[in-house]
Amino acid sequence: MVKNPYQPINAHIVDVIDESSTIKSFVVKPDEPIPFKTGQFVELTLPGEGEAPFTPSSSPNQSDQMEITIMKAGRVTSLLHDCKKGQPVGIRGPYGNGYPVDTFTGKEVYIVGGGVGLAPIRSLLLTLIDRIKDFKRVVCRFGARTPEDFIYKDTLFGQWQKIGGLEIKLTVDKSNGQWDGNVGVVTTILKSDDVDIQNAVAVVCGPPIMMKFASMDLVEKGFKSEDIYLSMEKNMSCGIGKCGHCMLGKYYVCKDGPVFTLNQIKEYPDIWD
Ligand SMILES: Cc1cc2nc3c(=O)[nH]c(=O)nc-3n(C[C@H](O)[C@H](O)[C@H](O)COP(=O)(O)OP(=O)(O)OC[C@H]3O[C@@H](n4cnc5c(N)ncnc54)[C@H](O)[C@@H]3O)c2cc1C
Ligand code: FES
C-alpha cells in the first residue's frame, strides 16, 4: 500500500522548557526515530487543531527525540504553548535541504542570528561543535531585544563560551541594569570583525528585517553572495512541493530550501516579506 505522505508519526511531548516570555522549547519523542539533517524542518501536528513547520533545534545526532523551539505567533503556536508533558502530537518530515555542513570544512563559519532564528542555528552549532576541529573557527554574532529575550541562556552564557574554536558575541537592542555587553542591533557588532573572507561562509537566521540588513552588511564586508546561507520562512501548507504556498520565485521553499544562498534568491523582490 502507498504510504500517505501527510500521515504524521505519533509522538508525545516529554519536556517543556521556558526560554523567554514568548518562546518555549518542547522535547518531543516520536514512536519511531526521525533522522534529520541540521537545517531541515518538520511539520508538528497538534491532533484535531492543525500543524505548523518548525526546524528542530536539537542535534541531528540524536534521532530518538528532538527538541523544537516555538515562538508564540498565532493560533497553532499558542495552542502548542499551552501543552504540557505527555501531550500526544504528530511529526511528519523531515523536509527540505538543510545546511551543507560538509562544504564548510576548513573554513571560518560566521553565524549571525536573532530571536527564534537561534533555533536552527542551535542545531547547526551542536553539529559544528561535535567536529569543531574541522573548521578554521566558528564565529557567532547573536542579538535579542533584551537580555531576558535570549533563548538557550544556560548554554549561551555558560558552556558555549568555553569551547575552543567557538567565538560568541552577544548584543541586545535594549539593556537592563545587569547587562555589560554591547547594546545595538546585531549588525552593530559585525563591522569590527576581522574575517578571512576568501575562506569563510556566513549563515544568517532571524527575523526578515534582520536577515535583510545582516546580508547587506556581509556583502559589504566582502562575502560573495554564494557564500551566504539564509534559512527562509514562507507560509507553508503541504511541506512537500504540492500546494505552491511557499513559492519564492522559481523555488519551492519547502523542497528546494529552506536553506538558500543569497545568490540563489537575491533577484526576487519579495524575499524579505
Ligand atoms: C521552514 C520553516 C521553519 C520554521 N521554524 C520555526 C521554528 O523553529 N520556530 C518557530 O517558532 N517558528 C518557526 N517557523 C515559523 C512557524 O512555522 C510559524 O510561526 C507558525 O506556522 C505560525 O503558526 P500559527 O498557527 O501559530 O500562526 P498563524 O495564526 O497561522 O499566523 C500568525 C502569524 O504568523 C505568520 N505565519 C504563519 N505561518 C508562517 C510560516 N510558516 N512562516 C512564517 N510566518 C508564518 C502569519 O502570516 C501571521 O502573521 C518556521 C517556518 C518555516 C516555514
Ligand atoms: S508548502 Fe506546499 S509546495 Fe511548499
Coordinates of C-alpha atoms and ligand atoms in Angstrom, one line a residue:
M1 CA 0.0 0.0 0.0
V2 CA 1.3 3.5 -0.8
K3 CA 2.2 5.5 2.3
N4 CA 0.1 8.6 2.9
P5 CA 2.7 11.5 2.8
Y6 CA 0.6 13.6 5.1
Q7 CA 0.3 10.9 7.8
P8 CA 2.4 12.1 10.8
I9 CA 4.3 9.7 13.1
N10 CA 2.8 9.6 16.5
A11 CA 4.9 11.3 19.2
H12 CA 4.5 12.9 22.6
I13 CA 5.9 15.8 24.5
V14 CA 8.4 14.7 27.2
D15 CA 9.5 18.0 28.4
V16 CA 8.7 21.7 28.1
I17 CA 11.4 24.4 28.7
D18 CA 10.5 28.1 29.1
E19 CA 13.1 30.0 27.1
S20 CA 11.6 33.6 27.2
S21 CA 8.2 35.3 27.7
T22 CA 7.2 34.2 24.1
I23 CA 9.3 31.2 23.3
K24 CA 9.3 27.6 24.7
S25 CA 11.3 24.5 23.7
F26 CA 9.5 21.2 23.5
V27 CA 11.3 17.9 23.8
V28 CA 9.3 15.5 21.6
K29 CA 9.7 11.8 21.5
P30 CA 8.4 10.1 18.3
D31 CA 7.2 6.4 18.3
E32 CA 10.0 5.7 15.8
P33 CA 13.3 7.6 15.2
I34 CA 13.1 10.5 12.8
P35 CA 16.6 11.1 11.4
F36 CA 17.1 14.6 10.0
K37 CA 19.9 16.9 8.7
T38 CA 20.6 20.1 10.5
G39 CA 18.5 22.9 8.9
Q40 CA 15.7 20.6 7.6
F41 CA 12.3 21.2 9.0
V42 CA 9.3 19.1 10.2
E43 CA 5.6 19.6 10.4
L44 CA 4.4 19.4 14.0
T45 CA 0.8 18.4 14.4
L46 CA -1.4 19.1 17.4
P47 CA -4.2 16.5 16.8
G48 CA -7.5 18.0 16.0
E49 CA -6.1 21.5 15.8
G50 CA -3.6 21.8 13.0
E51 CA 0.1 21.7 12.1
A52 CA 2.9 24.1 11.6
P53 CA 6.5 23.9 10.3
F54 CA 9.5 24.1 12.7
T55 CA 13.2 23.5 12.4
P56 CA 14.4 21.1 15.1
S57 CA 16.8 22.9 17.4
S58 CA 18.5 19.8 18.7
S59 CA 21.4 17.9 17.3
P60 CA 20.7 15.6 14.3
N61 CA 22.9 13.0 16.0
Q62 CA 20.0 12.4 18.4
S63 CA 17.1 11.0 16.3
D64 CA 15.1 9.2 19.1
Q65 CA 13.8 12.5 20.3
M66 CA 14.1 16.0 19.0
E67 CA 13.8 19.5 20.5
I68 CA 11.6 22.1 18.8
T69 CA 11.7 25.7 19.9
I70 CA 8.5 27.6 19.2
M71 CA 7.7 31.3 19.4
K72 CA 4.0 32.1 20.0
A73 CA 2.9 33.7 16.7
G74 CA -0.8 32.8 16.2
R75 CA -3.4 30.0 16.7
V76 CA -1.4 26.8 16.5
T77 CA 1.7 28.1 18.2
S78 CA -0.5 29.5 21.1
L79 CA -2.2 26.1 21.5
L80 CA 1.2 24.4 21.5
H81 CA 2.4 26.8 24.2
D82 CA -0.4 25.5 26.4
C83 CA 0.7 21.9 26.0
K84 CA 2.2 20.0 28.9
K85 CA 4.4 16.9 29.3
G86 CA 2.6 13.8 28.0
Q87 CA 0.6 15.7 25.3
P88 CA 0.3 13.5 22.1
V89 CA 1.5 15.2 19.0
G90 CA 2.4 14.1 15.4
I91 CA 5.5 14.8 13.3
R92 CA 5.9 14.5 9.6
G93 CA 9.1 15.0 7.7
P94 CA 11.9 15.9 7.8
Y95 CA 11.6 18.1 4.7
G96 CA 13.9 20.4 2.7
N97 CA 17.6 20.5 2.2
G98 CA 19.4 21.6 5.4
Y99 CA 22.8 23.2 5.8
P100 CA 25.6 21.8 3.6
V101 CA 27.9 21.4 6.6
D102 CA 30.5 19.2 4.8
T103 CA 31.2 22.1 2.4
F104 CA 32.1 24.3 5.5
T105 CA 35.1 22.1 6.3
G106 CA 38.4 24.0 6.7
K107 CA 36.6 27.4 6.6
E108 CA 35.6 30.1 9.0
V109 CA 31.9 29.7 9.7
Y110 CA 30.4 33.2 10.5
I111 CA 26.9 32.8 12.0
V112 CA 24.5 35.7 12.5
G113 CA 21.3 35.2 14.3
G114 CA 18.5 36.8 16.3
G115 CA 15.3 35.9 18.1
V116 CA 13.8 32.5 17.5
G117 CA 16.2 32.2 14.5
L118 CA 18.6 30.8 17.1
A119 CA 16.6 27.5 16.8
P120 CA 18.0 26.2 13.5
I121 CA 21.3 27.8 14.5
R122 CA 21.5 25.8 17.7
S123 CA 21.1 22.6 15.8
L124 CA 23.8 23.7 13.4
L125 CA 26.0 24.8 16.2
L126 CA 25.7 21.4 18.0
T127 CA 26.6 19.8 14.7
L128 CA 29.7 22.0 14.3
I129 CA 30.7 21.6 17.9
D130 CA 30.8 17.8 17.5
R131 CA 33.6 18.3 14.9
I132 CA 34.9 21.8 15.8
K133 CA 38.4 21.0 14.7
D134 CA 37.2 20.5 11.1
F135 CA 36.6 24.3 10.9
K136 CA 39.1 27.1 11.0
R137 CA 36.9 28.8 13.6
V138 CA 33.2 29.3 14.3
V139 CA 32.1 32.9 15.0
C140 CA 28.6 33.6 16.3
R141 CA 27.0 37.0 16.5
F142 CA 23.6 36.9 18.1
G143 CA 21.1 39.6 19.0
A144 CA 18.0 39.8 21.2
R145 CA 15.6 42.6 22.1
T146 CA 16.6 42.5 25.8
P147 CA 18.9 40.2 27.8
E148 CA 15.8 38.2 29.0
D149 CA 14.8 37.5 25.4
F150 CA 17.9 35.4 24.7
I151 CA 16.9 31.7 24.3
Y152 CA 19.2 28.8 25.4
K153 CA 20.6 31.1 28.1
D154 CA 22.3 28.3 30.1
T155 CA 24.5 27.2 27.2
L156 CA 24.8 30.6 25.6
F157 CA 26.2 32.3 28.7
G158 CA 27.8 29.1 30.0
Q159 CA 29.1 26.0 28.2
W160 CA 29.4 27.5 24.7
Q161 CA 31.6 30.4 25.9
K162 CA 34.3 27.9 26.9
I163 CA 34.6 25.9 23.7
G164 CA 37.9 26.4 21.9
G165 CA 37.4 27.5 18.3
L166 CA 34.0 28.9 19.0
E167 CA 33.7 32.7 19.5
I168 CA 30.4 34.1 20.6
K169 CA 29.4 37.8 20.9
L170 CA 26.0 38.9 22.0
T171 CA 24.1 42.2 21.7
V172 CA 20.8 43.5 22.8
D173 CA 18.6 46.2 21.4
K174 CA 17.8 47.5 24.9
S175 CA 19.9 46.9 28.0
N176 CA 18.9 46.3 31.6
G177 CA 20.9 47.1 34.8
Q178 CA 23.0 43.9 34.7
W179 CA 23.9 43.8 31.0
D180 CA 27.5 44.8 30.4
G181 CA 27.7 43.7 26.7
N182 CA 27.0 45.6 23.5
V183 CA 23.8 47.5 23.1
G184 CA 22.5 47.8 19.5
V185 CA 21.1 45.7 16.7
V186 CA 23.1 42.7 15.6
T187 CA 24.6 44.5 12.6
T188 CA 26.4 46.9 15.0
I189 CA 28.8 44.0 16.1
L190 CA 29.6 42.8 12.6
K191 CA 31.5 45.8 11.4
S192 CA 34.7 45.4 13.5
D193 CA 35.1 41.7 12.9
D194 CA 38.2 40.6 11.0
V195 CA 37.1 37.6 8.8
D196 CA 39.2 35.7 6.3
I197 CA 36.5 36.4 3.6
Q198 CA 38.2 34.2 0.9
N199 CA 37.9 31.2 3.2
A200 CA 34.7 31.8 5.0
V201 CA 31.0 31.1 4.8
A202 CA 28.2 33.0 6.5
V203 CA 24.9 31.7 7.9
V204 CA 22.1 34.0 8.8
C205 CA 18.8 33.2 10.5
G206 CA 16.4 35.5 12.3
P207 CA 13.5 37.9 11.6
P208 CA 13.3 39.0 8.0
I209 CA 14.4 42.6 8.7
M210 CA 17.5 41.3 10.5
M211 CA 18.3 38.9 7.7
K212 CA 18.0 41.7 5.1
F213 CA 20.4 44.1 6.9
A214 CA 22.8 41.4 8.0
S215 CA 23.0 40.1 4.4
M216 CA 23.7 43.6 3.1
D217 CA 26.4 44.1 5.7
L218 CA 28.0 40.8 4.9
V219 CA 28.1 41.6 1.2
E220 CA 29.7 45.0 2.1
K221 CA 32.2 43.1 4.2
G222 CA 33.2 41.2 1.1
F223 CA 31.3 37.9 1.4
K224 CA 30.3 36.6 -2.0
S225 CA 26.5 36.1 -2.2
E226 CA 27.1 32.4 -3.0
D227 CA 28.8 32.0 0.4
I228 CA 25.9 33.5 2.4
Y229 CA 23.3 30.9 3.6
L230 CA 19.9 32.0 4.6
S231 CA 17.2 30.0 6.3
M232 CA 14.0 31.2 4.7
E233 CA 10.5 31.1 6.2
K234 CA 7.5 31.3 3.9
N235 CA 3.9 30.4 4.7
M236 CA 3.6 26.7 4.2
S237 CA 0.9 24.1 3.9
C238 CA 1.9 20.7 2.4
G239 CA 5.6 20.9 3.0
I240 CA 6.3 18.6 0.1
G241 CA 6.2 20.7 -3.0
K242 CA 2.5 20.1 -3.9
C243 CA 0.4 23.1 -2.9
G244 CA 2.6 26.1 -4.1
H245 CA 2.0 28.1 -0.9
C246 CA 5.7 28.6 -0.3
M247 CA 6.9 29.8 -3.7
L248 CA 9.8 32.1 -3.8
G249 CA 10.5 33.0 -7.4
K250 CA 11.1 29.7 -9.2
Y251 CA 11.7 27.9 -5.9
Y252 CA 9.5 25.9 -3.5
V253 CA 10.9 26.9 -0.1
C254 CA 9.7 23.5 1.4
K255 CA 11.5 21.4 -1.3
D256 CA 14.4 23.5 -2.7
G257 CA 15.1 25.2 0.7
P258 CA 14.5 26.3 3.4
V259 CA 18.3 26.9 3.2
F260 CA 19.3 29.1 0.1
T261 CA 22.3 31.1 -0.7
L262 CA 21.7 34.8 -1.2
N263 CA 23.0 34.3 -4.7
Q264 CA 20.1 31.9 -5.5
I265 CA 17.3 34.2 -4.4
K266 CA 18.6 37.8 -4.4
E267 CA 16.9 38.7 -7.6
Y268 CA 13.4 38.1 -6.2
P269 CA 11.7 41.3 -4.8
D270 CA 9.8 39.6 -2.0
I271 CA 12.5 37.6 -0.3
W272 CA 12.3 39.6 3.0
D273 CA 8.4 39.7 3.1
Ligands
LIG1 C1 10.7 26.1 7.3 C2 10.2 26.8 8.5 C3 10.8 26.6 9.7 C4 10.3 27.3 10.8 N1 10.9 27.1 12.1 C5 10.4 27.7 13.1 C6 11.0 27.4 14.4 O1 11.9 26.6 14.6 N2 10.4 28.0 15.5 C7 9.4 28.9 15.4 O2 8.9 29.4 16.4 N3 8.8 29.2 14.2 C8 9.3 28.6 13.1 N4 8.7 28.8 11.9 C9 7.5 29.7 11.8 C10 6.3 28.9 12.2 O3 6.0 27.9 11.3 C11 5.1 29.9 12.3 O4 5.3 30.8 13.4 C12 3.8 29.1 12.5 O5 3.5 28.4 11.4 C13 2.7 30.1 12.9 O6 1.5 29.3 13.1 P1 0.3 29.8 13.9 O7 -0.9 29.0 13.6 O8 0.6 30.0 15.4 O9 0.1 31.3 13.4 P2 -1.0 31.8 12.3 O10 -2.2 32.1 13.1 O11 -1.1 30.9 11.1 O12 -0.2 33.2 11.9 C14 0.3 34.1 12.8 C15 1.3 35.0 12.0 O13 2.4 34.2 11.6 C16 2.6 34.2 10.2 N5 2.9 32.8 9.7 C17 2.1 31.8 9.7 N6 2.8 30.7 9.2 C18 4.0 31.1 9.0 C19 5.2 30.5 8.5 N7 5.2 29.2 8.1 N8 6.3 31.2 8.4 C20 6.3 32.5 8.8 N9 5.3 33.1 9.2 C21 4.1 32.5 9.3 C22 1.2 34.6 9.6 O14 1.4 35.3 8.4 C23 0.8 35.6 10.7 O15 1.3 36.9 10.6 C24 9.2 28.2 10.7 C25 8.6 28.3 9.5 C26 9.1 27.7 8.4 C27 8.4 27.9 7.0
FES2 S1 4.4 24.1 1.3 FE1 3.2 23.3 -0.3 S2 4.5 23.5 -2.0 FE2 5.7 24.2 -0.4

